[in-house]
Coordinates of C-alpha atoms and ligand atoms in Angstrom, one line a residue:
X156 CA 112.1 50.0 13.4
X157 CA 108.1 49.0 13.6
X158 CA 107.1 48.4 16.7
X159 CA 104.7 45.3 17.2
X160 CA 101.7 45.9 19.1
X161 CA 102.1 45.2 23.0
X162 CA 100.8 41.6 24.3
X163 CA 101.5 42.4 27.9
X164 CA 101.8 45.1 30.6
X165 CA 103.3 45.1 33.7
X166 CA 102.3 47.8 36.3
X167 CA 103.5 48.8 39.7
X168 CA 100.7 48.8 42.4
X169 CA 102.8 52.4 43.7
X170 CA 99.6 53.0 46.5
X171 CA 99.9 49.3 47.9
X172 CA 103.9 49.3 47.9
X173 CA 103.8 52.4 49.8
X174 CA 101.3 51.5 52.4
X175 CA 102.8 48.2 53.2
X176 CA 106.4 49.6 53.3
X177 CA 105.5 51.8 55.8
X178 CA 103.7 48.9 57.9
X179 CA 106.6 46.8 57.7
X180 CA 108.7 50.1 59.0
X181 CA 106.7 50.7 61.9
X182 CA 106.2 47.1 62.6
X183 CA 110.7 46.9 62.5
X184 CA 110.8 49.5 65.1
X185 CA 108.2 47.5 67.1
X186 CA 110.5 44.7 67.1
X187 CA 113.5 46.6 67.6
X188 CA 111.9 47.9 71.0
X189 CA 110.7 44.4 72.2
X190 CA 114.4 43.1 71.2
X191 CA 115.9 45.8 73.3
X192 CA 113.8 45.1 76.4
X193 CA 114.8 41.4 76.3
X194 CA 118.3 42.7 76.2
X195 CA 118.6 45.1 78.6
X196 CA 116.9 43.8 81.4
X197 CA 119.1 42.4 83.8
X198 CA 119.3 39.0 84.3
X199 CA 120.4 38.9 87.7
X200 CA 117.0 40.7 88.6
X201 CA 115.1 37.5 87.6
X202 CA 114.7 34.2 89.7
X203 CA 116.8 31.2 88.5
X204 CA 113.4 29.4 88.2
X205 CA 112.1 32.2 86.2
X206 CA 115.1 32.1 83.3
X207 CA 113.5 28.6 81.5
X208 CA 110.5 30.8 80.8
X209 CA 112.2 33.8 79.9
X210 CA 114.1 31.3 77.1
X211 CA 111.9 29.9 75.6
X212 CA 109.7 33.6 75.3
X213 CA 112.6 35.2 73.9
X214 CA 113.4 32.5 71.5
X215 CA 109.7 32.5 70.0
X216 CA 110.4 36.4 69.7
X217 CA 113.1 36.2 67.8
X218 CA 112.2 33.3 65.7
X219 CA 108.8 35.1 64.9
X220 CA 111.3 38.5 64.2
X221 CA 113.3 36.6 61.8
X222 CA 110.4 35.0 59.8
X223 CA 108.2 38.7 59.6
X224 CA 111.6 40.0 58.9
X225 CA 111.9 37.7 55.8
X226 CA 108.1 38.1 55.0
X227 CA 108.5 41.4 54.5
X228 CA 110.1 41.2 51.0
X229 CA 107.0 39.8 49.6
X230 CA 105.2 43.0 49.7
X231 CA 108.0 45.0 48.5
X232 CA 106.9 45.7 45.0
X233 CA 103.4 44.1 44.2
X234 CA 102.8 44.4 40.2
X235 CA 99.5 43.8 38.6
X236 CA 99.9 42.5 34.6
X237 CA 97.3 43.2 31.4
X238 CA 97.3 40.6 28.6
X239 CA 96.2 41.9 25.0
X240 CA 95.4 38.1 22.9
X241 CA 94.3 40.0 20.0
X242 CA 97.6 41.2 19.4
X243 CA 98.7 37.6 19.2
X244 CA 100.0 35.9 16.2
X245 CA 97.4 34.1 13.9
X246 CA 96.2 30.6 15.0
X247 CA 98.8 28.6 12.5
X248 CA 101.6 30.5 14.0
X249 CA 100.8 29.6 17.8
X250 CA 103.2 27.2 19.3
X251 CA 101.7 23.6 20.5
X252 CA 100.5 22.9 24.0
X253 CA 100.7 19.6 26.2
X254 CA 98.4 19.4 29.0
X255 CA 99.4 17.1 31.5
X256 CA 96.6 15.8 34.1
X257 CA 97.6 13.9 37.3
X258 CA 95.4 11.3 38.9
X259 CA 96.8 9.0 41.9
X260 CA 94.0 7.6 43.6
X261 CA 90.1 6.3 42.3
X262 CA 88.7 6.6 45.2
X263 CA 89.4 9.8 46.5
X264 CA 89.7 11.3 43.1
X265 CA 86.3 10.2 41.4
X266 CA 86.8 9.6 37.7
X267 CA 83.9 12.4 37.1
X268 CA 85.9 14.7 38.6
X269 CA 89.1 13.5 36.8
X270 CA 87.0 13.7 33.5
X271 CA 85.7 17.2 33.7
X272 CA 89.0 18.3 34.1
X273 CA 89.8 16.2 31.1
X274 CA 87.1 17.8 29.3
X275 CA 87.7 21.4 30.1
X276 CA 91.1 20.8 29.1
X277 CA 90.2 19.4 25.6
X278 CA 87.9 22.5 25.3
X279 CA 90.3 25.5 25.8
X280 CA 90.4 28.0 23.0
X281 CA 93.1 27.3 20.9
X282 CA 93.9 25.3 17.6
X283 CA 92.6 21.7 18.4
X284 CA 95.6 19.9 16.5
X285 CA 97.9 22.1 18.7
X286 CA 96.7 20.5 21.9
X287 CA 97.7 17.1 23.2
X288 CA 95.9 16.3 26.7
X289 CA 97.8 13.4 28.9
X290 CA 96.4 11.9 31.4
X291 CA 98.7 10.2 34.1
X292 CA 97.0 7.5 36.2
X293 CA 99.0 6.4 39.2
X294 CA 96.4 4.7 40.7
X295 CA 96.3 2.3 37.7
X296 CA 93.3 1.8 37.8
X297 CA 90.6 -0.1 34.9
X298 CA 88.1 2.2 36.2
X299 CA 90.0 5.4 35.1
X300 CA 91.0 4.0 31.8
X301 CA 86.9 2.7 31.2
X302 CA 86.2 6.5 32.1
X303 CA 88.7 7.9 30.0
X304 CA 87.9 6.3 26.5
X305 CA 84.1 7.5 27.4
X306 CA 85.3 11.0 28.2
X307 CA 86.7 10.7 24.7
X308 CA 83.2 9.8 23.6
X309 CA 81.4 12.5 25.4
X310 CA 84.0 14.9 24.0
X311 CA 82.4 14.6 20.7
X312 CA 79.7 16.4 21.5
X313 CA 80.5 18.2 24.2
X314 CA 83.8 20.2 22.5
X315 CA 81.6 21.2 19.2
X316 CA 78.9 22.4 21.8
X317 CA 81.8 24.7 23.5
X318 CA 83.1 26.0 20.3
X319 CA 79.8 27.0 18.8
X320 CA 77.9 28.7 21.3
X321 CA 81.0 30.1 23.1
X322 CA 80.9 28.1 26.4
X323 CA 82.9 29.9 28.8
X324 CA 82.1 27.3 31.4
X325 CA 84.2 24.5 29.7
X326 CA 83.7 22.0 32.4
X327 CA 80.4 20.0 32.2
X328 CA 80.1 19.3 35.6
X329 CA 80.1 22.9 36.6
X330 CA 78.4 23.9 33.2
X331 CA 75.4 21.7 34.3
X332 CA 75.2 22.8 37.8
X333 CA 75.1 26.5 37.6
X334 CA 71.7 28.2 37.9
X335 CA 72.9 30.4 35.0
X336 CA 74.6 29.7 31.8
X337 CA 76.1 32.7 31.0
X338 CA 75.0 32.3 27.3
X339 CA 72.4 34.3 25.7
X340 CA 71.6 31.9 22.9
X341 CA 68.4 31.4 20.8
X342 CA 66.0 28.2 20.6
X343 CA 68.7 26.4 18.7
X344 CA 70.9 26.7 21.7
X345 CA 68.5 25.7 24.5
X346 CA 67.4 22.8 22.2
X347 CA 71.1 21.7 21.9
X348 CA 71.9 22.3 25.3
X349 CA 68.9 20.1 26.5
X350 CA 70.4 17.5 23.9
X351 CA 73.8 17.6 25.5
X352 CA 72.5 17.4 28.9
X353 CA 71.0 13.7 27.8
X354 CA 74.4 13.1 26.8
X355 CA 76.0 13.9 30.0
X356 CA 73.5 12.2 32.2
X357 CA 74.5 9.0 30.0
X358 CA 78.0 9.8 30.2
X359 CA 77.9 9.8 33.9
X360 CA 75.6 6.6 33.9
X361 CA 78.5 4.8 32.3
X362 CA 81.0 6.1 34.7
X363 CA 78.9 5.2 37.0
X364 CA 78.4 1.5 35.8
X365 CA 82.5 1.4 34.7
X366 CA 83.1 2.3 38.7
X367 CA 80.6 -0.6 39.8
X368 CA 82.1 -3.5 37.7
X369 CA 85.7 -2.1 38.5
X370 CA 86.2 -1.2 35.0
X371 CA 84.4 -3.2 32.3
X372 CA 86.5 -6.6 31.4
X373 CA 87.2 -5.8 27.4
X374 CA 89.8 -3.3 28.6
X375 CA 92.5 -5.7 27.6
X376 CA 94.8 -4.7 30.5
X377 CA 95.6 -6.1 34.1
X378 CA 96.6 -3.8 37.3
X379 CA 98.1 -4.3 40.3
X380 CA 100.3 -3.2 42.2
X381 CA 103.5 -4.5 40.8
X382 CA 102.3 -3.7 37.0
X383 CA 103.5 -2.8 33.4
X384 CA 103.6 0.2 31.6
X385 CA 99.8 1.0 30.0
X386 CA 99.6 3.6 27.2
X387 CA 97.2 4.0 24.9
X388 CA 96.2 7.1 22.4
X389 CA 92.4 7.3 23.2
X390 CA 91.7 9.7 20.5
X391 CA 93.6 11.6 17.7
X392 CA 92.7 14.8 16.3
X393 CA 89.2 13.2 16.1
X394 CA 86.0 15.1 14.5
X395 CA 83.4 16.1 16.4
X396 CA 80.6 13.5 14.9
X397 CA 77.5 15.9 15.9
X398 CA 79.2 19.0 14.1
X399 CA 79.4 17.0 10.6
X400 CA 82.7 16.5 11.7
X401 CA 83.8 20.4 11.7
X402 CA 85.3 20.6 14.8
X403 CA 88.2 18.9 15.7
X404 CA 88.9 17.7 18.9
X405 CA 92.5 17.8 20.5
X406 CA 94.4 14.2 20.8
X407 CA 94.2 12.5 24.1
X408 CA 96.5 9.9 25.6
X409 CA 96.0 7.9 28.5
X410 CA 99.7 7.0 30.7
X411 CA 100.0 4.9 33.5
X412 CA 103.2 4.2 34.2
X413 CA 105.2 1.3 35.6
X414 CA 105.1 0.7 39.2
X415 CA 107.1 -1.9 41.2
X416 CA 107.5 -1.6 44.9
X417 CA 111.4 -2.6 44.6
X418 CA 111.5 0.7 42.8
X419 CA 110.9 4.8 44.5
X420 CA 107.8 6.4 42.2
X421 CA 108.7 9.9 43.4
X422 CA 105.2 10.7 43.6
X423 CA 103.6 13.2 41.6
X424 CA 106.7 14.4 40.6
X425 CA 108.1 11.0 39.2
X426 CA 104.5 10.8 37.3
X427 CA 105.1 14.2 35.9
X428 CA 108.8 13.0 34.7
X429 CA 107.4 9.9 32.7
X430 CA 104.7 12.0 31.0
X431 CA 107.4 14.5 30.1
X432 CA 109.5 11.8 28.5
X433 CA 106.5 10.1 27.0
X434 CA 104.9 13.2 26.0
X435 CA 108.4 14.1 24.4
X436 CA 108.1 11.2 21.8
X437 CA 104.3 12.0 21.3
X438 CA 104.3 15.7 20.4
X439 CA 106.9 17.5 21.8
X440 CA 105.2 20.6 22.2
X441 CA 107.2 23.6 23.5
X442 CA 104.9 24.7 26.2
X443 CA 102.9 22.4 28.9
X444 CA 100.1 22.8 31.0
X445 CA 99.8 21.0 34.3
X446 CA 96.4 20.6 35.8
X447 CA 95.9 18.6 39.0
X448 CA 93.0 16.2 38.6
X449 CA 90.8 18.2 41.1
X450 CA 91.3 21.7 39.1
X451 CA 89.4 22.0 35.8
X452 CA 89.6 24.7 33.3
X453 CA 87.3 27.7 34.1
X454 CA 87.8 30.2 31.3
X455 CA 88.9 28.8 27.6
X456 CA 91.2 31.7 27.3
X457 CA 93.4 30.5 29.4
X458 CA 96.0 29.5 26.8
X459 CA 95.9 32.7 24.9
X460 CA 96.6 34.7 27.9
X461 CA 99.9 32.7 29.0
X462 CA 101.2 32.9 25.3
X463 CA 100.9 36.6 25.5
X464 CA 103.4 36.4 27.9
X465 CA 105.5 33.6 26.4
X466 CA 105.4 35.0 23.0
X467 CA 106.8 38.9 24.2
X468 CA 110.3 39.0 22.8
X469 CA 111.0 41.2 25.6
X470 CA 110.4 39.2 28.0
X471 CA 110.2 35.3 26.7
X472 CA 114.0 34.6 26.6
X473 CA 114.2 34.1 30.4
X474 CA 110.8 33.3 30.9
X475 CA 110.3 29.7 32.4
X476 CA 106.3 29.8 33.2
X477 CA 103.0 31.7 33.6
X478 CA 101.7 31.1 36.9
X479 CA 97.8 31.5 37.4
X480 CA 96.5 31.4 41.2
X481 CA 94.9 28.4 41.9
X482 CA 91.0 29.5 42.7
X483 CA 88.5 27.0 44.5
X484 CA 84.7 26.2 44.2
X485 CA 84.7 24.7 47.4
X486 CA 85.3 27.2 50.0
X487 CA 83.0 27.5 53.2
X488 CA 81.9 31.1 53.7
X489 CA 84.4 31.5 56.8
X490 CA 87.1 29.6 55.8
X491 CA 88.6 29.8 58.9
X492 CA 91.7 27.6 57.8
X493 CA 92.2 29.9 55.1
X494 CA 91.7 26.7 52.4
X495 CA 91.8 29.5 49.5
X496 CA 95.4 30.1 50.4
X497 CA 95.0 33.7 49.9
X498 CA 98.1 35.1 51.6
X499 CA 99.9 33.8 48.8
X500 CA 97.7 34.2 45.7
X501 CA 96.3 37.8 46.6
X502 CA 99.4 39.0 48.9
X503 CA 102.3 37.3 48.7
X504 CA 102.9 36.2 44.1
X505 CA 101.8 39.5 43.2
X506 CA 104.6 40.6 45.6
X507 CA 107.1 38.3 43.9
X508 CA 105.9 38.5 40.6
X509 CA 107.7 42.7 41.1
X510 CA 110.8 40.9 42.1
X511 CA 111.9 37.9 39.7
X512 CA 108.6 36.1 39.6
X513 CA 105.9 34.0 41.8
X514 CA 106.7 30.6 43.4
X515 CA 105.8 27.2 41.0
X516 CA 102.5 26.2 42.6
X517 CA 102.3 22.4 41.4
X518 CA 99.4 23.4 39.3
X519 CA 97.6 25.6 36.7
X520 CA 101.2 27.0 35.3
X521 CA 102.3 27.4 31.7
X522 CA 106.0 25.5 31.7
X523 CA 108.1 26.3 28.8
X524 CA 109.3 23.0 28.0
X525 CA 112.9 23.6 27.7
X526 CA 112.7 25.6 31.1
X527 CA 112.7 21.9 32.6
X528 CA 115.8 20.3 30.9
X529 CA 118.0 22.2 32.6
X530 CA 120.7 24.5 32.4
X531 CA 123.9 22.0 31.8
X532 CA 122.3 21.6 28.4
X533 CA 123.6 23.6 25.5
X534 CA 122.9 23.6 21.6
X535 CA 125.6 21.2 20.1
X536 CA 125.9 18.5 22.6
X537 CA 126.1 15.1 21.2
X538 CA 124.0 12.3 21.7
X539 CA 126.7 10.3 24.6
X540 CA 126.6 13.8 26.4
X541 CA 122.7 13.6 26.2
X542 CA 122.7 10.3 27.5
X543 CA 124.2 10.9 30.9
X544 CA 121.3 13.3 31.6
X545 CA 118.4 12.1 29.5
X546 CA 118.5 8.4 29.6
X547 CA 119.5 5.8 26.8
X548 CA 116.4 6.6 24.7
X549 CA 118.0 7.7 21.3
X550 CA 114.7 8.4 19.9
X551 CA 113.9 10.3 23.0
X552 CA 117.1 12.6 22.9
X553 CA 116.3 13.4 19.5
X554 CA 113.2 15.3 21.0
X555 CA 115.8 17.1 23.5
X556 CA 118.0 18.2 20.8
X557 CA 115.0 19.4 18.8
X558 CA 113.7 21.2 22.0
X559 CA 116.8 22.9 22.9
X560 CA 116.9 24.1 19.1
X561 CA 113.8 25.8 19.4
X562 CA 112.9 23.8 16.6
X563 CA 109.6 21.9 18.2
X564 CA 106.3 20.3 16.3
X565 CA 103.9 22.7 16.5
X566 CA 101.2 20.6 15.2
X567 CA 100.5 18.1 18.2
X568 CA 100.9 14.8 17.1
X569 CA 101.7 13.9 13.9
X570 CA 101.8 10.3 12.6
X571 CA 101.8 7.7 15.5
X572 CA 103.5 4.2 14.6
X573 CA 103.3 1.3 16.9
X574 CA 107.1 1.0 17.3
X575 CA 106.9 4.7 19.3
X576 CA 104.4 2.8 21.5
X577 CA 107.1 0.5 22.5
X578 CA 109.7 3.6 22.6
X579 CA 106.8 5.4 24.8
X580 CA 106.5 2.4 27.3
X581 CA 110.5 1.7 27.9
X582 CA 110.3 5.6 28.8
X583 CA 107.7 5.0 31.1
X584 CA 109.6 1.9 33.1
X585 CA 110.6 2.3 36.5
X586 CA 114.4 1.4 35.6
X587 CA 114.9 4.4 33.0
X588 CA 115.8 6.9 35.5
X589 CA 119.0 4.8 36.6
X590 CA 121.9 6.5 35.3
X591 CA 120.3 9.6 34.3
X592 CA 119.9 13.0 35.4
X593 CA 116.1 12.8 35.8
X594 CA 114.5 14.2 39.4
X595 CA 118.3 15.5 40.2
X596 CA 118.8 18.4 37.1
X597 CA 116.0 17.4 34.6
X598 CA 112.6 17.6 34.9
X599 CA 110.9 18.1 38.6
X600 CA 113.1 17.4 41.0
X601 CA 112.8 14.8 43.7
X602 CA 114.7 16.4 46.5
X603 CA 111.5 17.3 48.5
X604 CA 108.0 16.0 48.6
X605 CA 107.1 19.6 47.9
X606 CA 108.5 19.3 44.2
X607 CA 106.9 22.4 43.0
X608 CA 108.4 24.6 45.3
X609 CA 111.8 22.8 44.7
X610 CA 111.7 22.8 41.4
X611 CA 110.7 26.6 41.1
X612 CA 113.2 27.4 43.5
X613 CA 116.1 25.8 41.4
X614 CA 114.6 27.3 38.2
X615 CA 114.9 30.7 39.9
X616 CA 118.4 29.7 41.1
X617 CA 119.7 29.1 37.2
X618 CA 118.3 32.6 36.5
X619 CA 114.4 31.9 34.9
X620 CA 111.9 34.0 35.8
X621 CA 108.3 33.7 36.1
X622 CA 104.9 35.6 35.8
X623 CA 101.6 35.4 37.6
X624 CA 98.9 36.3 35.6
X625 CA 95.6 37.1 38.0
X626 CA 92.3 37.6 35.3
X627 CA 89.2 38.8 36.6
X628 CA 88.0 35.3 35.7
X629 CA 89.1 32.5 37.4
X630 CA 91.1 31.0 34.5
X631 CA 90.8 27.5 36.9
X632 CA 89.1 26.1 39.8
X633 CA 89.7 23.6 42.0
X634 CA 88.8 22.1 45.1
X635 CA 90.5 22.6 48.5
X636 CA 90.6 20.9 51.5
X637 CA 87.6 22.0 53.7
X638 CA 87.9 20.3 57.0
X639 CA 90.6 20.0 59.8
X640 CA 91.6 16.5 59.0
X641 CA 92.4 17.1 55.7
X642 CA 93.9 20.3 56.7
X643 CA 96.2 18.9 59.0
X644 CA 97.3 15.7 56.4
X645 CA 98.5 18.7 54.1
X646 CA 99.9 21.0 55.9
X647 CA 102.3 18.2 57.8
X648 CA 103.2 17.1 54.0
X649 CA 103.9 20.3 53.1
X650 CA 106.0 21.2 56.2
X651 CA 108.1 18.4 56.1
X652 CA 108.6 18.8 52.5
X653 CA 109.5 22.4 53.0
X654 CA 111.6 21.2 56.0
X655 CA 113.9 18.7 53.9
X656 CA 114.4 21.5 51.9
X657 CA 115.8 23.9 54.6
X658 CA 117.5 21.6 56.3
X659 CA 119.7 21.1 53.6
X660 CA 122.5 22.2 51.4
X661 CA 119.6 23.9 49.6
X662 CA 118.8 25.9 52.3
X663 CA 117.2 29.2 50.8
X664 CA 119.4 31.9 51.8
X665 CA 122.9 29.9 51.4
X666 CA 122.0 28.0 48.3
X667 CA 120.1 31.3 46.8
X668 CA 123.4 33.3 47.9
X669 CA 125.5 31.3 45.9
X670 CA 123.5 31.0 42.8
X671 CA 123.5 35.3 43.2
X672 CA 119.3 34.6 43.7
X673 CA 118.3 38.4 44.1
X674 CA 118.2 39.3 48.2
X675 CA 114.5 39.7 48.1
X676 CA 113.5 37.0 46.3
X677 CA 115.9 34.4 48.4
X678 CA 114.2 36.0 51.1
X679 CA 110.8 34.9 49.8
X680 CA 111.7 31.7 49.4
X681 CA 113.5 31.3 52.9
X682 CA 110.1 32.5 54.3
X683 CA 108.2 29.4 52.8
X684 CA 111.3 26.9 54.0
X685 CA 111.1 28.2 57.1
X686 CA 107.5 27.6 57.6
X687 CA 108.0 24.5 59.8
X688 CA 109.6 26.9 62.5
X689 CA 106.4 28.5 63.4
X690 CA 105.3 25.4 65.4
X691 CA 108.3 26.2 68.4
X692 CA 106.7 29.7 69.0
X693 CA 103.0 28.7 68.6
X694 CA 103.8 25.4 71.5
X695 CA 105.8 28.0 73.6
X696 CA 103.8 30.8 73.4
X697 CA 100.5 29.0 73.5
X698 CA 101.6 27.6 76.7
X699 CA 104.3 29.7 78.8
X700 CA 102.4 32.7 79.0
X701 CA 99.1 31.1 80.8
X702 CA 101.3 29.1 82.9
X703 CA 103.6 32.2 84.0
X704 CA 100.4 34.3 85.0
X705 CA 98.4 31.3 86.8
X706 CA 102.2 31.3 88.6
X707 CA 102.8 35.1 89.2
X708 CA 105.9 35.0 87.1
X709 CA 106.2 38.2 85.0
X710 CA 107.4 38.2 81.7
X711 CA 106.8 41.3 79.7
X712 CA 107.3 45.0 81.2
X713 CA 105.0 46.7 83.0
X714 CA 102.9 49.5 81.5
Ligands
UPG232 O1 101.8 9.9 43.3 C1 101.0 10.6 43.6 C2 100.9 11.9 44.4 C3 100.2 12.6 43.6 N1 99.8 12.8 42.3 C4 98.9 14.1 41.8 O2 99.2 15.0 42.3 C5 98.3 16.2 42.7 C6 98.4 16.9 44.2 O3 98.2 16.1 45.1 P1 97.0 16.0 46.1 O4 97.1 14.8 46.9 O5 96.2 16.7 45.8 O6 98.2 17.1 47.1 P2 97.9 18.5 47.3 O7 98.4 19.4 48.5 O8 96.6 19.0 47.5 O9 98.5 19.4 46.1 C7 99.1 20.8 46.2 O10 100.5 20.6 46.8 C8 101.4 19.8 45.9 C9 102.7 19.5 46.5 O11 103.3 20.6 46.9 C10 101.3 20.4 44.2 O12 101.9 19.0 43.5 C11 100.0 20.1 44.0 O13 100.0 20.9 42.9 C12 99.5 21.1 45.0 O14 98.0 21.7 44.1 C13 97.0 15.0 42.5 O15 96.6 15.5 41.2 C14 97.3 13.9 42.5 O16 96.5 13.0 42.1 C15 100.3 11.8 41.5 O17 99.9 11.8 40.4 N2 100.9 10.8 41.9
MN233 MN1 94.6 18.3 46.0

């Protein structure tokens, strides 16, 4: 049998595994000694008034030992991966990709940053007719709608420019800010660069005006707290005007779902599920790249890198998503709050990658659409069965059938009739999900505000796998929290979301056991879900030893 050239390789990092396992062993022995000391101590010798202190310290030590034990699973067998995109099938055989970009607040997430993400997504190195970019605007803002129209206009010159000169920094904002543009072009390049820079300044100016006027008056739509769906095909496989029409552009779609204060909107998970349905009837691509609006693409080759995993027949049948690490461009020198989250992306995720896969991390991942459609769905189901899961739109159900039969459209948007827009609006309405399994079994799950963690966990429980790919050039770059206030708000949200999972029937240690998730992977999920418990030892150990010291109460053995 002919062997195909490899698409990807996975290497176990043996040295790191030995070091970390030895460290875990030594650490565990120390923990056992400590627990032994607490247990053999004769409580009768301790004055009654000291007992509460002893008890709280002991509880803290137990919680920390428990967390430490769970944590050790992460580093059991770290792996690293490499890809060979040159071995991918020819462009016309590559599968189509939908890109989802989410924005929610036009003030906190300024239009220029959001449009940088949109433009960088449109400029990825992939056949443009196979890419459809969707912008979900949960803020329902006229400014964003105007801005995305302007972005399409600027894209007509920006994308041909990136293609022609092989620009890697495909986000215009970072391209023009950087001192070195990584390109060794001649006079032609410099001239063109100057032209594009002028166009970029004008584009920024137009965005600024749109922001000042609250959008221009001729948008033809009205937004408010209770508002209708707005879906607009901003551009459909257009051609770059400045390149004699040679360089094609991917399609761009704007979606602002219906909002009504009497219906729950389920935050980002709700927005993503609307995009899943709307994109289903527009382009129905088998793979989806998800990006937060502050996370732009920094390397055009990420799509091909991800396809090296998704198209590898050895791993692809059970592969749900390829996660890229989140990397940030605004990290301060000392990063005292670990806003870069190196503990996840550098240490824990590569370790989980050696088990059944890293957790879903909200943004920077290429997901297989089918994996979001639940495991209860199988080939041969009829429309009435599917309706119970996916709601009542026959048009959408047909796209689900195409998806589960692996017969998806590989060419992005084909033709787009007005009646489809009507159907798309119906799919984005706030009542569509009633009497369906959206958010329960289908799509992104609503059980927790950390929808990424929870959706990924359930996928792994159902037998799907994931991989982490960490290229040397960051594939995506975003902005992280940089001050204590924002870090605390974000931390509170994450921890309350994790607590929702920990104290529910989905508690990873129990639910994972029922669904036969491997023990080490279960421990990793349980570790993250148990993060909120850290607050108890943190409080107790920050207060009690000091009080005991001042009052002459011994809580540790004499040395
Ligand atoms: O109702 C909402 C709320 C948020 N978002 C978007 O969701 C993204 C993430 O929200 P953000 O407020 O920036 O949350 P972070 O804490 O920074 O996000 C991290 O944590 C989230 C929850 O786990 C993940 O979804 C994200 O991908 C991950 O980057 C942003 O693009 C928002 O615009 C919506 O679209 N609708
Ligand atoms: Mn964010």
